[in-house]
């Protein structure tokens, strides 16, 4: 009998053991037809900055809003935060958090006149919460949360691409050099926006490779990668460059794919051109990610959950504030809006504490 | 009132992750700001009614750590630029004063500023001192620490006690600096003319050049100024003149075993020998001070008291330095034993002009007269011959120590000239050298002189005060045991301040000094301490963090505790402007020196 552990924590949905085969798509060798491990290259000197970007939404209260004209809709107080860790891949500067700031949204349904809400704290030192109204079209109970997620993703994309070098998808255009690269947590979403942005897929749920190629993944040494593939799926609506990298030696007791990560970058629809920047990114990705990878005793999702990502997640949660405190403030705010007398309000606030 | 402080840069904000209390709080230091231990700060909070409460205090702990990282090994990732982390720089404040006195906690997020100007005065309670403040040293940021003179001169309190390891704690240096500051800052006001100081020099000839400028002070102060980044030198910062002591007399014991009276020092210029006449010894009841361990036997104490009376009676006739007796005819054997020629004034009168003769006479009266049963008037109802023998034996024991100090073989003019006068109006500072004296002689000199001072002030309690600087208190007033000099010191400690005698005492270990002496000191100063010593109850006035610090203090740095300020304050004080040893004496550029230099 042969038993192997799933590398992911027990409460991770799906885990690593179940890999759905990839059926409705097309996979093209764009780098080389020779299916073998490619050794990592050093991070070139000119790449001075790497950004690790992530985002996080949080619904803070689900609401039912009724405006003065009598129309009503589902709504929600929510917050989202996107941010980046700015670091030097050569280790010559301290890593810094960049733009980690929560935005607060009062998401509401269509056709409502809604004012911004300012939630004042009991103590002036603890700062006010300001919710900016933002409307959505659907009028469904889940729409506020979905809207918040959309806002977050949009902000994350803008941040990712704003920070990275541009990728010229034209064979003749080689002016842009890879000086800054963005690593984004998870698969890339939406359309190509032109930046050198790499998506890191931590949990592999779909196996894009045909069965005869899978064995290479477990043979990869730390830092080594597979050749770059051109991937089309969703009826050719989505095109990506993708490759696999191993971040660490998997201990014998783990699933053989533990420590293997799939990376992707935006690709043009035509599969005959591999921009040099993409190849450069793929070549340095092994070394870079091995450096950024976490250790098992520090992070249960190690090594895929990168050190900067974990720090960023922590900073993002913190920047949104304690959920219970925010909820308490929302309740007090609503009481105040209802013109509850001050004494009763104090009583209510205390009891809510 | 708070106008000028508002423009000061924000130093930090009170933490919400540590308890903020009326007596102690932590704050986060703003980026670009720097604080160190002992900085004085002020935090203000506003009560719900709008009233502002200020918390003044000093920083007793500062720390930095990575914030937001969980594992200790994360420091490697932070340092290699992979893991973003903030360095949190925080400081703990011990509150010394709350104004107005409303002991509410400050609010997390409240602003903290450096205490300067008015705030500094409030933090150090200088507003309560007003004209009574004199500089006691410089705080870590170069501001002056005021000490309340009313707690020095006896008005509200008195006495200063300094503890610290010899050599590195520089207790005497600080005592001298305080004297310099008191003398030259103008804090004494109208009492200045009547204020004196007496220093007992117990170590080397260090204090025999206090009236000469120090040739290293200018350079030392220049170095300190640039090292600490002060705008001016430390004397100028405190408004004190950089000068040696003025109007100083140096009293040294006479050299023993030589003809004539010569000071027993290597570099004698400017020093005057001091001695006591045999008649003074008897008349002024100095006998007890010859016995440093009166408690050795109860009976001995009784004998001393009774002999003291007899000697005093003997001294009443005449005013010569010696005394004469008629009932004693030293036999040849005794003469030989004394090895001195006893002069017969006439047939039945003997002149006692040395201590050894006096002792021989006492021995005769106690043990030899009447065929060995002694003079009943002298022996009285004394218990046993053994006790009397013990008394004489002990007296003989100290004879060689005290012999050079107690003389009768001098002229009346000499006696007058060499009689130590510590209250001479011509001198503001008297240095009494005792470092060459043996233990018993030191005890004798200090005891006799202090008692004289005490009696002088009892007779003529005037304005001004007499400061007495005495090192090695643990020797003169040990915690255990009893001695005449300890009695005098206790008297000074307990009653001295009402009479205007102020003890500036110092010792290595306060735990070995009579508790009542240390506890009577209003101002307590601690230099470098032994770590074990610092944990003794005598140092409870230091907060725990200060006790730990006392083990690493450098020379020139002291912790000063005074009644007005609930916490001790760390200060540094300038290099002496007066020479503290011969090599430091500034060459005087005189005509003669220049001629020497050029071989003219």
mmCIF file of N, CA, C and O in Angstrom, chain A residues 87 91 93 95 123 125 291-292 297-298 307-308 311 314, chain B residues 68 71 73-74 77 80-84 107-110:
data_model
loop_
_atom_site.group_PDB
_atom_site.id
_atom_site.type_symbol
_atom_site.label_atom_id
_atom_site.label_comp_id
_atom_site.label_asym_id
_atom_site.label_seq_id
_atom_site.Cartn_x
_atom_site.Cartn_y
_atom_site.Cartn_z
ATOM 1 N N UNK A 87 9.681 44.826 -3.808
ATOM 2 C CA UNK A 87 10.954 44.277 -3.331
ATOM 3 C C UNK A 87 11.970 44.246 -4.458
ATOM 4 O O UNK A 87 11.629 44.315 -5.639
ATOM 5 N N UNK A 91 17.820 41.621 -3.466
ATOM 6 C CA UNK A 91 17.940 41.750 -2.014
ATOM 7 C C UNK A 91 18.693 42.966 -1.556
ATOM 8 O O UNK A 91 19.230 42.982 -0.461
ATOM 9 N N UNK A 93 17.425 46.025 -1.169
ATOM 10 C CA UNK A 93 16.590 47.007 -0.466
ATOM 11 C C UNK A 93 15.636 46.263 0.450
ATOM 12 O O UNK A 93 15.287 45.116 0.171
ATOM 13 N N UNK A 95 12.107 45.127 1.724
ATOM 14 C CA UNK A 95 10.805 45.038 1.071
ATOM 15 C C UNK A 95 9.850 46.022 1.737
ATOM 16 O O UNK A 95 9.910 46.225 2.944
ATOM 17 N N UNK A 123 -14.122 57.408 20.087
ATOM 18 C CA UNK A 123 -12.929 58.172 20.453
ATOM 19 C C UNK A 123 -12.334 58.778 19.199
ATOM 20 O O UNK A 123 -12.145 58.064 18.215
ATOM 21 N N UNK A 125 -9.482 59.510 18.356
ATOM 22 C CA UNK A 125 -8.197 58.970 17.893
ATOM 23 C C UNK A 125 -8.364 57.758 16.987
ATOM 24 O O UNK A 125 -7.426 57.359 16.331
ATOM 25 N N UNK A 291 13.230 31.862 -3.931
ATOM 26 C CA UNK A 291 13.613 32.823 -2.879
ATOM 27 C C UNK A 291 12.399 33.303 -2.108
ATOM 28 O O UNK A 291 12.460 33.546 -0.905
ATOM 29 N N UNK A 292 11.299 33.493 -2.836
ATOM 30 C CA UNK A 292 10.120 34.071 -2.185
ATOM 31 C C UNK A 292 9.266 33.024 -1.484
ATOM 32 O O UNK A 292 8.385 33.359 -0.702
ATOM 33 N N UNK A 297 6.964 25.345 8.290
ATOM 34 C CA UNK A 297 6.601 25.608 9.686
ATOM 35 C C UNK A 297 6.048 27.014 9.879
ATOM 36 O O UNK A 297 5.512 27.349 10.922
ATOM 37 N N UNK A 298 6.191 27.859 8.853
ATOM 38 C CA UNK A 298 5.704 29.220 8.996
ATOM 39 C C UNK A 298 4.356 29.427 8.304
ATOM 40 O O UNK A 298 3.620 30.334 8.642
ATOM 41 N N UNK A 307 6.231 34.376 0.683
ATOM 42 C CA UNK A 307 6.433 35.172 1.911
ATOM 43 C C UNK A 307 5.821 36.565 1.773
ATOM 44 O O UNK A 307 5.079 37.007 2.646
ATOM 45 N N UNK A 308 6.097 37.279 0.666
ATOM 46 C CA UNK A 308 5.495 38.614 0.571
ATOM 47 C C UNK A 308 3.975 38.555 0.512
ATOM 48 O O UNK A 308 3.309 39.438 1.034
ATOM 49 N N UNK A 311 2.609 38.225 3.983
ATOM 50 C CA UNK A 311 2.728 39.490 4.702
ATOM 51 C C UNK A 311 1.683 40.480 4.198
ATOM 52 O O UNK A 311 1.081 41.222 4.974
ATOM 53 N N UNK A 314 -1.761 39.688 5.504
ATOM 54 C CA UNK A 314 -1.885 40.143 6.893
ATOM 55 C C UNK A 314 -2.119 41.658 6.941
ATOM 56 O O UNK A 314 -2.997 42.141 7.656
ATOM 57 N N UNK B 68 4.608 42.890 12.799
ATOM 58 C CA UNK B 68 3.875 42.132 11.801
ATOM 59 C C UNK B 68 4.536 40.839 11.389
ATOM 60 O O UNK B 68 4.007 40.112 10.570
ATOM 61 N N UNK B 71 7.666 34.975 13.177
ATOM 62 C CA UNK B 71 8.739 34.074 13.586
ATOM 63 C C UNK B 71 10.032 34.846 13.771
ATOM 64 O O UNK B 71 10.286 35.821 13.052
ATOM 65 N N UNK B 73 12.920 33.867 13.007
ATOM 66 C CA UNK B 73 13.773 33.724 11.833
ATOM 67 C C UNK B 73 13.308 34.614 10.688
ATOM 68 O O UNK B 73 13.996 34.743 9.678
ATOM 69 N N UNK B 74 12.124 35.225 10.831
ATOM 70 C CA UNK B 74 11.656 36.127 9.775
ATOM 71 C C UNK B 74 12.619 37.289 9.568
ATOM 72 O O UNK B 74 12.612 37.926 8.520
ATOM 73 N N UNK B 77 14.421 36.961 6.385
ATOM 74 C CA UNK B 77 13.657 37.332 5.186
ATOM 75 C C UNK B 77 13.500 38.848 5.092
ATOM 76 O O UNK B 77 13.516 39.409 4.003
ATOM 77 N N UNK B 80 16.805 40.264 3.968
ATOM 78 C CA UNK B 80 17.160 39.990 2.572
ATOM 79 C C UNK B 80 16.155 40.612 1.619
ATOM 80 O O UNK B 80 16.202 40.352 0.422
ATOM 81 N N UNK B 81 15.230 41.406 2.133
ATOM 82 C CA UNK B 81 14.372 42.190 1.258
ATOM 83 C C UNK B 81 13.201 41.428 0.679
ATOM 84 O O UNK B 81 12.644 41.827 -0.328
ATOM 85 N N UNK B 82 12.825 40.322 1.313
ATOM 86 C CA UNK B 82 11.716 39.533 0.789
ATOM 87 C C UNK B 82 10.441 39.806 1.561
ATOM 88 O O UNK B 82 9.357 39.931 1.011
ATOM 89 N N UNK B 83 10.593 39.924 2.878
ATOM 90 C CA UNK B 83 9.416 40.082 3.736
ATOM 91 C C UNK B 83 9.307 41.547 4.160
ATOM 92 O O UNK B 83 10.218 42.089 4.782
ATOM 93 N N UNK B 84 8.196 42.171 3.806
ATOM 94 C CA UNK B 84 8.048 43.560 4.253
ATOM 95 C C UNK B 84 7.717 43.596 5.743
ATOM 96 O O UNK B 84 6.871 42.838 6.205
ATOM 97 N N UNK B 107 -4.980 58.819 26.619
ATOM 98 C CA UNK B 107 -5.727 58.077 25.605
ATOM 99 C C UNK B 107 -4.764 57.530 24.562
ATOM 100 O O UNK B 107 -3.888 58.269 24.093
ATOM 101 N N UNK B 108 -4.896 56.249 24.183
ATOM 102 C CA UNK B 108 -4.065 55.780 23.074
ATOM 103 C C UNK B 108 -4.248 56.702 21.867
ATOM 104 O O UNK B 108 -5.369 57.095 21.568
ATOM 105 N N UNK B 109 -3.167 57.041 21.236
ATOM 106 C CA UNK B 109 -3.236 57.970 20.102
ATOM 107 C C UNK B 109 -2.891 59.395 20.494
ATOM 108 O O UNK B 109 -2.641 60.225 19.631
ATOM 109 N N UNK B 110 -2.894 59.699 21.789
ATOM 110 C CA UNK B 110 -2.525 61.051 22.219
ATOM 111 C C UNK B 110 -1.094 61.368 21.800
ATOM 112 O O UNK B 110 -0.234 60.492 21.771
#
